[in-house]
């Protein structure tokens, strides 16, 4: 019986809210509900739910003194209001409140509890010692239109195979482009799940989406690639990221998942006299996982090449590190076109540094070749023309 007391509230952050939405939308199946202590222990022991892989317990254990006080005083059957950004997000009927060890959960997610590991400290700070289970309902839940978008795209081209790529594209560089082309080679429809991150150091979702749209609309076959937003919750972190990617993209209707060979979560290990990876731990998730080549720029080959086929050593190869390319952009520097397409660099810089130049028109006409006609030019136009000057070789 539900208790008549309905005033207790629990505060959650964006990552918890997005994870609860994924669960309610059926995108984390075989996980379908918040787990109690018995279910959690079973997942920790077997790594399975109903014979299908799930890497760690799906629980709700938010940090904070107020949350701890509320959770420690809950009773079975009591109704709990879950708040996100000070507004009602969900209601939950309490089944059980149980203790967890945050450091152990961190190990299950990241494979380590070393605070020097990226993400460990942030996740540790948002985990509390008490978890609550029970049936919950989202308040003002809007329907997930992404599933229908994918189904419509499939029907439009009568796709037999649908491949997924999960990426941040922060920023979109040449190796990303090659990975996208490689994935598109062997499928009918490619779905790029573009991560919506809470990390303020990343480019905004809108900027990254605009970059992808430009590349897709101008350099790929029409109607064979779509972009779908995906909230990047903490559950996608750590060495189990590929497993969660496979689960979510399968539930979105994809039958293949492509990952890069240099994916941080791939993690090779030696077992039973053979080399294996995290992919070998995926059981009962009916999706084909393909590992794409790692691409570099070779100054001997003078083009983008697969590390598998290039005969030249690392001292001739330039790797594509998104964080370093992003640093150039954040400093206002145009990356070389061998790293990023100039149109995309120009678009990003014009968004990062709006109204950067004191007199753009004067600068434009003073240092760039013009046809004599007075025309208005945008900062993006200026960056594009400036890049052409960088590429002039007659005086170098």
XYZ file of N, CA, C and O in Angstrom, residues 62-204:
572
model
N 22.202 9.067 -5.459
C 22.747 10.420 -5.570
C 23.454 10.865 -4.292
O 23.104 10.442 -3.191
N 24.455 11.720 -4.450
C 25.228 12.203 -3.308
C 24.519 13.384 -2.644
O 23.493 13.867 -3.123
N 25.083 13.855 -1.550
C 24.563 15.040 -0.866
C 23.978 14.709 0.499
O 23.347 13.661 0.682
N 24.205 15.618 1.447
C 23.729 15.424 2.821
C 22.210 15.352 2.879
O 21.645 14.504 3.568
N 21.543 16.244 2.138
C 20.075 16.252 2.142
C 19.519 14.954 1.579
O 18.581 14.361 2.147
N 20.098 14.484 0.461
C 19.649 13.218 -0.127
C 19.857 12.058 0.831
O 19.008 11.163 0.947
N 20.995 12.045 1.537
C 21.284 10.967 2.488
C 20.259 10.943 3.611
O 19.802 9.869 4.031
N 19.884 12.110 4.100
C 18.882 12.187 5.180
C 17.529 11.691 4.698
O 16.828 10.959 5.419
N 17.149 12.090 3.485
C 15.861 11.658 2.934
C 15.846 10.143 2.742
O 14.900 9.449 3.163
N 16.888 9.607 2.132
C 16.944 8.182 1.841
C 16.964 7.341 3.111
O 16.347 6.269 3.164
N 17.648 7.798 4.128
C 17.763 7.021 5.365
C 16.451 6.972 6.146
O 16.294 6.142 7.048
N 15.505 7.840 5.791
C 14.235 7.878 6.522
C 13.043 7.436 5.679
O 11.896 7.605 6.091
N 13.298 6.858 4.516
C 12.206 6.396 3.671
C 11.648 5.067 4.158
O 12.372 4.260 4.744
N 10.389 4.837 3.877
C 9.739 3.573 4.200
C 9.242 2.909 2.917
O 8.949 3.582 1.924
N 9.157 1.594 2.948
C 8.648 0.846 1.800
C 7.228 1.312 1.471
O 6.390 1.462 2.361
N 6.973 1.571 0.205
C 5.657 2.012 -0.231
C 5.475 3.511 -0.237
O 4.478 4.026 -0.738
N 6.446 4.217 0.309
C 6.356 5.672 0.355
C 6.611 6.265 -1.038
O 7.402 5.733 -1.809
N 5.933 7.378 -1.319
C 6.139 8.043 -2.603
C 7.211 9.112 -2.476
O 7.197 9.924 -1.553
N 8.120 9.096 -3.431
C 9.250 10.008 -3.425
C 9.193 10.855 -4.689
O 8.992 10.331 -5.786
N 9.357 12.162 -4.539
C 9.428 13.047 -5.695
C 10.896 13.298 -6.041
O 11.682 13.689 -5.179
N 11.266 13.057 -7.287
C 12.636 13.265 -7.749
C 12.701 14.599 -8.479
O 11.941 14.828 -9.429
N 13.600 15.469 -8.020
C 13.737 16.798 -8.592
C 14.990 16.896 -9.450
O 16.055 16.415 -9.075
N 14.843 17.549 -10.583
C 15.988 17.870 -11.448
C 15.881 19.337 -11.807
O 14.847 19.790 -12.290
N 16.935 20.084 -11.536
C 16.955 21.534 -11.743
C 15.787 22.192 -11.028
O 15.109 23.082 -11.569
N 15.544 21.722 -9.797
C 14.535 22.273 -8.875
C 13.091 22.062 -9.342
O 12.170 22.628 -8.776
N 12.917 21.217 -10.364
C 11.579 20.943 -10.866
C 11.282 19.446 -10.758
O 12.188 18.623 -10.871
N 10.002 19.069 -10.530
C 9.660 17.648 -10.467
C 10.036 16.946 -11.769
O 9.649 17.379 -12.856
N 10.812 15.874 -11.652
C 11.259 15.111 -12.817
C 10.592 13.746 -12.869
O 10.253 13.258 -13.950
N 10.395 13.126 -11.682
C 9.794 11.796 -11.627
C 9.224 11.562 -10.239
O 9.581 12.247 -9.269
N 8.334 10.582 -10.150
C 7.852 10.108 -8.852
C 8.196 8.630 -8.737
O 8.158 7.904 -9.741
N 8.544 8.200 -7.540
C 8.997 6.823 -7.322
C 8.320 6.243 -6.089
O 8.242 6.904 -5.046
N 7.832 5.017 -6.198
C 7.283 4.292 -5.055
C 8.393 3.410 -4.492
O 8.893 2.522 -5.179
N 8.781 3.650 -3.261
C 9.959 3.020 -2.667
C 9.756 1.524 -2.491
O 8.780 1.067 -1.875
N 10.671 0.753 -3.048
C 10.709 -0.690 -2.846
C 11.741 -1.042 -1.777
O 11.483 -1.828 -0.870
N 12.939 -0.428 -1.896
C 14.026 -0.745 -0.958
C 15.047 0.389 -0.972
O 15.278 1.027 -1.997
N 15.639 0.654 0.174
C 16.803 1.534 0.289
C 17.934 0.686 0.847
O 17.764 0.006 1.857
N 19.088 0.693 0.167
C 20.170 -0.182 0.598
C 21.522 0.516 0.445
O 21.673 1.469 -0.327
N 22.493 0.030 1.187
C 23.824 0.624 1.194
C 24.640 0.129 -0.004
O 24.541 -1.036 -0.407
N 25.446 1.030 -0.559
C 26.423 0.666 -1.576
C 27.775 1.238 -1.165
O 27.841 2.116 -0.308
N 28.827 0.729 -1.757
C 30.156 1.286 -1.528
C 30.550 2.066 -2.795
O 30.853 1.472 -3.832
N 30.515 3.423 -2.737
C 30.804 4.220 -3.931
C 32.108 3.860 -4.624
O 32.161 3.808 -5.861
N 33.170 3.591 -3.866
C 34.455 3.280 -4.495
C 34.387 1.968 -5.274
O 35.024 1.820 -6.326
N 33.607 0.994 -4.785
C 33.448 -0.264 -5.502
C 32.665 -0.062 -6.799
O 32.977 -0.653 -7.832
N 31.632 0.795 -6.731
C 30.865 1.066 -7.952
C 31.748 1.765 -8.978
O 31.658 1.480 -10.182
N 32.610 2.661 -8.510
C 33.534 3.335 -9.412
C 34.404 2.308 -10.136
O 34.641 2.392 -11.347
N 34.883 1.295 -9.409
C 35.714 0.244 -10.012
C 34.930 -0.528 -11.071
O 35.471 -0.896 -12.112
N 33.639 -0.791 -10.802
C 32.826 -1.535 -11.756
C 32.623 -0.744 -13.046
O 32.493 -1.325 -14.130
N 32.596 0.592 -12.940
C 32.364 1.438 -14.109
C 33.658 1.699 -14.873
O 33.725 1.540 -16.094
N 34.703 2.097 -14.121
C 35.952 2.534 -14.762
C 37.058 1.488 -14.752
O 38.067 1.654 -15.439
N 36.905 0.449 -13.951
C 37.978 -0.524 -13.817
C 39.031 -0.084 -12.828
O 40.009 -0.808 -12.592
N 38.860 1.085 -12.207
C 39.794 1.619 -11.217
C 39.075 2.666 -10.376
O 38.064 3.230 -10.814
N 39.600 2.920 -9.181
C 39.074 4.026 -8.367
C 40.139 5.097 -8.163
O 40.029 5.952 -7.278
N 41.176 5.071 -9.001
C 42.249 6.059 -8.948
C 41.694 7.412 -9.402
O 41.237 7.557 -10.536
N 41.744 8.416 -8.510
C 41.160 9.714 -8.828
C 41.949 10.443 -9.927
O 41.493 11.467 -10.435
N 43.119 9.922 -10.272
C 43.872 10.486 -11.387
C 43.290 10.100 -12.731
O 43.628 10.696 -13.764
N 42.410 9.095 -12.741
C 41.764 8.646 -13.972
C 40.683 9.658 -14.375
O 39.895 10.090 -13.532
N 40.631 10.058 -15.649
C 39.607 11.011 -16.085
C 38.198 10.507 -15.781
O 37.829 9.404 -16.141
N 37.424 11.302 -15.113
C 36.032 10.944 -14.837
C 35.795 10.318 -13.484
O 34.683 10.390 -12.952
N 36.818 9.676 -12.898
C 36.626 8.976 -11.627
C 36.223 9.942 -10.519
O 35.255 9.706 -9.781
N 36.957 11.039 -10.375
C 36.669 11.986 -9.297
C 35.283 12.606 -9.457
O 34.526 12.726 -8.485
N 34.930 12.977 -10.701
C 33.620 13.580 -10.956
C 32.499 12.615 -10.602
O 31.494 12.997 -9.987
N 32.659 11.343 -10.985
C 31.628 10.349 -10.684
C 31.591 10.039 -9.199
O 30.508 9.858 -8.611
N 32.751 10.006 -8.550
C 32.809 9.767 -7.106
C 32.039 10.851 -6.350
O 31.309 10.571 -5.387
N 32.166 12.104 -6.805
C 31.515 13.224 -6.124
C 30.001 13.205 -6.268
O 29.296 13.858 -5.492
N 29.490 12.477 -7.258
C 28.044 12.469 -7.464
C 27.382 11.191 -6.968
O 26.183 11.021 -7.129
N 28.161 10.303 -6.340
C 27.618 9.061 -5.792
C 27.500 9.135 -4.275
O 28.418 9.596 -3.599
N 26.375 8.654 -3.763
C 26.188 8.582 -2.325
C 26.218 7.146 -1.838
O 26.265 6.212 -2.637
N 26.168 6.930 -0.508
C 26.259 5.578 0.054
C 24.940 4.821 0.082
O 24.910 3.640 0.424
N 23.823 5.480 -0.259
C 22.508 4.839 -0.214
C 21.858 4.862 -1.590
O 21.870 5.886 -2.286
N 21.309 3.718 -1.991
C 20.593 3.605 -3.263
C 19.133 3.302 -2.991
O 18.795 2.663 -1.982
N 18.263 3.750 -3.878
C 16.835 3.489 -3.734
C 16.336 2.775 -4.987
O 16.735 3.092 -6.107
N 15.490 1.780 -4.786
C 14.873 1.078 -5.912
C 13.369 1.226 -5.821
O 12.819 1.539 -4.761
N 12.702 0.989 -6.940
C 11.250 1.091 -6.972
C 10.771 1.536 -8.335
O 11.548 2.027 -9.161
N 9.503 1.358 -8.604
C 8.907 1.767 -9.866
C 8.800 3.288 -9.907
O 8.368 3.922 -8.943
N 9.219 3.878 -11.027
C 9.135 5.339 -11.127
C 8.439 5.744 -12.419
O 8.428 5.007 -13.406
N 7.866 6.943 -12.379
C 7.207 7.520 -13.552
C 7.796 8.903 -13.798
O 7.971 9.685 -12.862
N 8.107 9.178 -15.049
C 8.637 10.488 -15.413
C 7.504 11.501 -15.489
O 6.411 11.198 -15.967
N 7.762 12.707 -15.022
C 6.790 13.790 -15.070
C 6.932 14.520 -16.400
O 8.043 14.845 -16.828
N 5.807 14.770 -17.058
C 5.821 15.499 -18.340
C 6.785 14.873 -19.342
O 7.564 15.569 -20.010
N 6.747 13.549 -19.448
C 7.646 12.844 -20.356
C 7.230 13.083 -21.806
O 6.101 12.852 -22.189
N 8.193 13.581 -22.590
C 7.948 13.732 -24.028
C 8.391 12.457 -24.729
O 9.337 11.800 -24.303
N 7.730 12.119 -25.817
C 8.057 10.888 -26.527
C 9.416 11.007 -27.212
O 9.803 12.074 -27.672
N 10.142 9.891 -27.251
C 11.436 9.858 -27.918
C 11.210 9.737 -29.429
O 10.781 8.698 -29.918
N 11.491 10.813 -30.152
C 11.240 10.837 -31.586
C 12.395 10.241 -32.387
O 12.278 10.035 -33.597
N 13.515 9.969 -31.700
C 14.695 9.479 -32.423
C 14.477 8.083 -33.005
O 14.959 7.780 -34.098
N 13.775 7.226 -32.259
C 13.478 5.886 -32.780
C 12.699 5.985 -34.086
O 12.994 5.278 -35.056
N 11.696 6.862 -34.104
C 10.878 7.013 -35.303
C 11.680 7.617 -36.445
O 11.504 7.246 -37.610
N 12.603 8.529 -36.113
C 13.460 9.125 -37.132
C 14.292 8.054 -37.826
O 14.432 8.040 -39.061
N 14.838 7.130 -37.032
C 15.650 6.045 -37.587
C 14.789 5.103 -38.429
O 15.192 4.687 -39.525
N 13.599 4.777 -37.929
C 12.709 3.890 -38.681
C 12.296 4.524 -40.011
O 12.231 3.846 -41.044
N 12.017 5.822 -39.995
C 11.638 6.514 -41.231
C 12.790 6.505 -42.234
O 12.580 6.328 -43.439
N 14.023 6.701 -41.731
C 15.203 6.696 -42.606
C 15.413 5.308 -43.213
O 15.800 5.185 -44.387
N 15.150 4.269 -42.433
C 15.264 2.893 -42.940
C 14.267 2.651 -44.074
O 14.611 2.099 -45.128
N 13.025 3.068 -43.837
C 11.969 2.819 -44.824
C 12.231 3.585 -46.115
O 11.940 3.101 -47.211
N 12.776 4.790 -45.991
C 13.005 5.635 -47.156
C 13.912 4.961 -48.175
O 13.683 5.063 -49.388
N 14.940 4.243 -47.691
C 15.895 3.598 -48.625
C 15.796 2.075 -48.570
O 16.628 1.378 -49.142
N 14.791 1.570 -47.828
C 14.593 0.124 -47.676
C 15.880 -0.549 -47.182
O 16.372 -1.513 -47.770
N 16.408 -0.003 -46.108
C 17.690 -0.466 -45.570
C 17.582 -1.871 -44.998
O 16.691 -2.168 -44.207
N 18.512 -2.729 -45.409
C 18.597 -4.069 -44.835
C 19.528 -4.092 -43.630
O 19.344 -4.884 -42.712
N 20.553 -3.247 -43.668
C 21.498 -3.167 -42.554
C 21.642 -1.716 -42.109
O 21.741 -0.803 -42.942
N 21.632 -1.537 -40.791
C 21.782 -0.205 -40.208
C 22.960 -0.230 -39.242
O 22.965 -0.986 -38.272
N 23.964 0.578 -39.526
C 25.183 0.630 -38.716
C 25.182 1.883 -37.857
O 24.716 2.945 -38.284
N 25.727 1.761 -36.656
C 25.796 2.894 -35.741
C 27.238 3.286 -35.461
O 28.142 2.449 -35.445
N 27.442 4.574 -35.262
C 28.696 5.143 -34.780
C 28.351 6.054 -33.620
O 27.436 6.883 -33.727
N 29.045 5.919 -32.503
C 28.838 6.806 -31.362
C 30.075 7.683 -31.246
O 31.187 7.184 -31.082
N 29.891 8.994 -31.364
C 31.059 9.878 -31.330
C 30.707 11.242 -30.754
O 29.547 11.651 -30.741
N 31.749 11.918 -30.277
C 31.589 13.291 -29.798
C 31.898 14.287 -30.903
O 31.356 15.389 -30.917
N 32.808 13.912 -31.830
C 33.227 14.811 -32.917
C 33.602 16.170 -32.345
O 33.098 17.211 -32.766
N 34.520 16.158 -31.411
C 34.865 17.357 -30.637
C 36.334 17.755 -30.842
O 37.161 17.546 -29.952
N 36.679 18.286 -32.016
C 35.843 18.610 -33.175
C 35.907 17.503 -34.224
O 36.670 16.551 -34.088
N 35.110 17.658 -35.279
C 35.117 16.715 -36.395
C 36.391 16.917 -37.212
O 36.605 17.975 -37.800
N 37.262 15.893 -37.258
C 38.503 16.012 -38.016
C 38.549 14.979 -39.150
O 37.613 14.216 -39.356
N 39.675 14.970 -39.868
C 39.781 14.131 -41.066
C 39.678 12.635 -40.762
O 39.119 11.874 -41.556
N 40.223 12.206 -39.633
C 40.129 10.785 -39.289
C 38.685 10.394 -38.991
O 38.257 9.278 -39.312
N 37.907 11.298 -38.375
C 36.477 11.045 -38.186
C 35.798 10.843 -39.545
O 34.973 9.936 -39.713
N 36.143 11.726 -40.483
C 35.532 11.632 -41.804
C 35.835 10.281 -42.454
O 34.954 9.652 -43.050
N 37.088 9.836 -42.339
C 37.460 8.554 -42.931
C 36.740 7.392 -42.234
O 36.321 6.427 -42.888
N 36.590 7.483 -40.919
C 35.869 6.456 -40.171
C 34.409 6.382 -40.618
O 33.851 5.293 -40.802
N 33.807 7.535 -40.818
C 32.419 7.585 -41.280
C 32.294 6.951 -42.667
O 31.395 6.143 -42.924
N 33.214 7.279 -43.560
C 33.182 6.709 -44.909
C 33.381 5.192 -44.867
O 32.716 4.445 -45.590
N 34.305 4.743 -44.011
C 34.561 3.311 -43.916
C 33.325 2.573 -43.404
O 32.965 1.513 -43.914
N 32.655 3.149 -42.411
C 31.445 2.516 -41.872
C 30.339 2.483 -42.922
O 29.562 1.517 -43.005
N 30.273 3.516 -43.752
C 29.219 3.619 -44.761
C 29.429 2.659 -45.929
O 28.486 2.318 -46.646
N 30.664 2.201 -46.114
C 30.993 1.310 -47.223
C 30.184 0.016 -47.195
O 29.815 -0.517 -48.228
N 29.928 -0.498 -45.989
C 29.346 -1.837 -45.864
C 27.984 -1.826 -45.177
O 27.635 -2.765 -44.458
N 27.224 -0.772 -45.392
C 25.901 -0.717 -44.780
C 24.966 0.072 -45.680
O 25.404 0.746 -46.627
N 23.675 -0.001 -45.403
C 22.697 0.781 -46.152
C 22.469 2.138 -45.498
O 22.425 3.164 -46.169
N 22.326 2.115 -44.176
C 22.076 3.349 -43.426
C 23.074 3.448 -42.288
O 23.324 2.473 -41.577
N 23.672 4.621 -42.119
C 24.584 4.882 -41.012
C 23.931 5.885 -40.070
O 23.528 6.971 -40.490
N 23.822 5.495 -38.804
C 23.283 6.380 -37.775
C 24.440 6.845 -36.892
O 25.091 6.031 -36.240
N 24.710 8.143 -36.907
C 25.743 8.707 -36.044
C 25.077 9.229 -34.780
O 24.269 10.158 -34.833
N 25.381 8.599 -33.652
C 24.864 9.050 -32.370
C 25.838 10.091 -31.826
O 26.930 9.760 -31.369
N 25.435 11.348 -31.905
C 26.299 12.456 -31.483
C 26.055 12.744 -30.012
O 24.936 13.079 -29.602
N 27.111 12.606 -29.219
C 26.985 12.724 -27.770
C 26.706 14.154 -27.335
O 27.387 15.091 -27.769
N 25.719 14.306 -26.474
C 25.445 15.597 -25.841
C 26.084 15.554 -24.455
O 25.574 14.903 -23.556
N 27.219 16.204 -24.310
C 28.009 16.079 -23.092
C 27.721 17.209 -22.125
O 27.241 18.285 -22.495
N 28.034 16.966 -20.837
C 27.905 17.990 -19.801
C 29.242 18.671 -19.538
O 29.334 19.553 -18.693
N 30.273 18.254 -20.257
C 31.612 18.801 -20.072
C 31.702 20.177 -20.740
O 31.582 20.301 -21.952
N 31.936 21.211 -19.941
C 31.955 22.572 -20.462
C 33.155 22.842 -21.364
O 33.171 23.829 -22.102
N 34.185 21.989 -21.295
C 35.359 22.193 -22.131
C 35.114 21.733 -23.567
O 35.919 22.007 -24.460
N 34.014 21.045 -23.809
C 33.698 20.580 -25.151
C 33.011 21.668 -25.962
O 32.402 22.591 -25.414
N 33.099 21.552 -27.279
C 32.298 22.407 -28.137
C 30.822 22.111 -27.891
O 30.454 20.987 -27.538
N 29.977 23.087 -28.083
C 28.549 22.873 -27.865
C 28.015 21.826 -28.830
O 28.576 21.619 -29.920
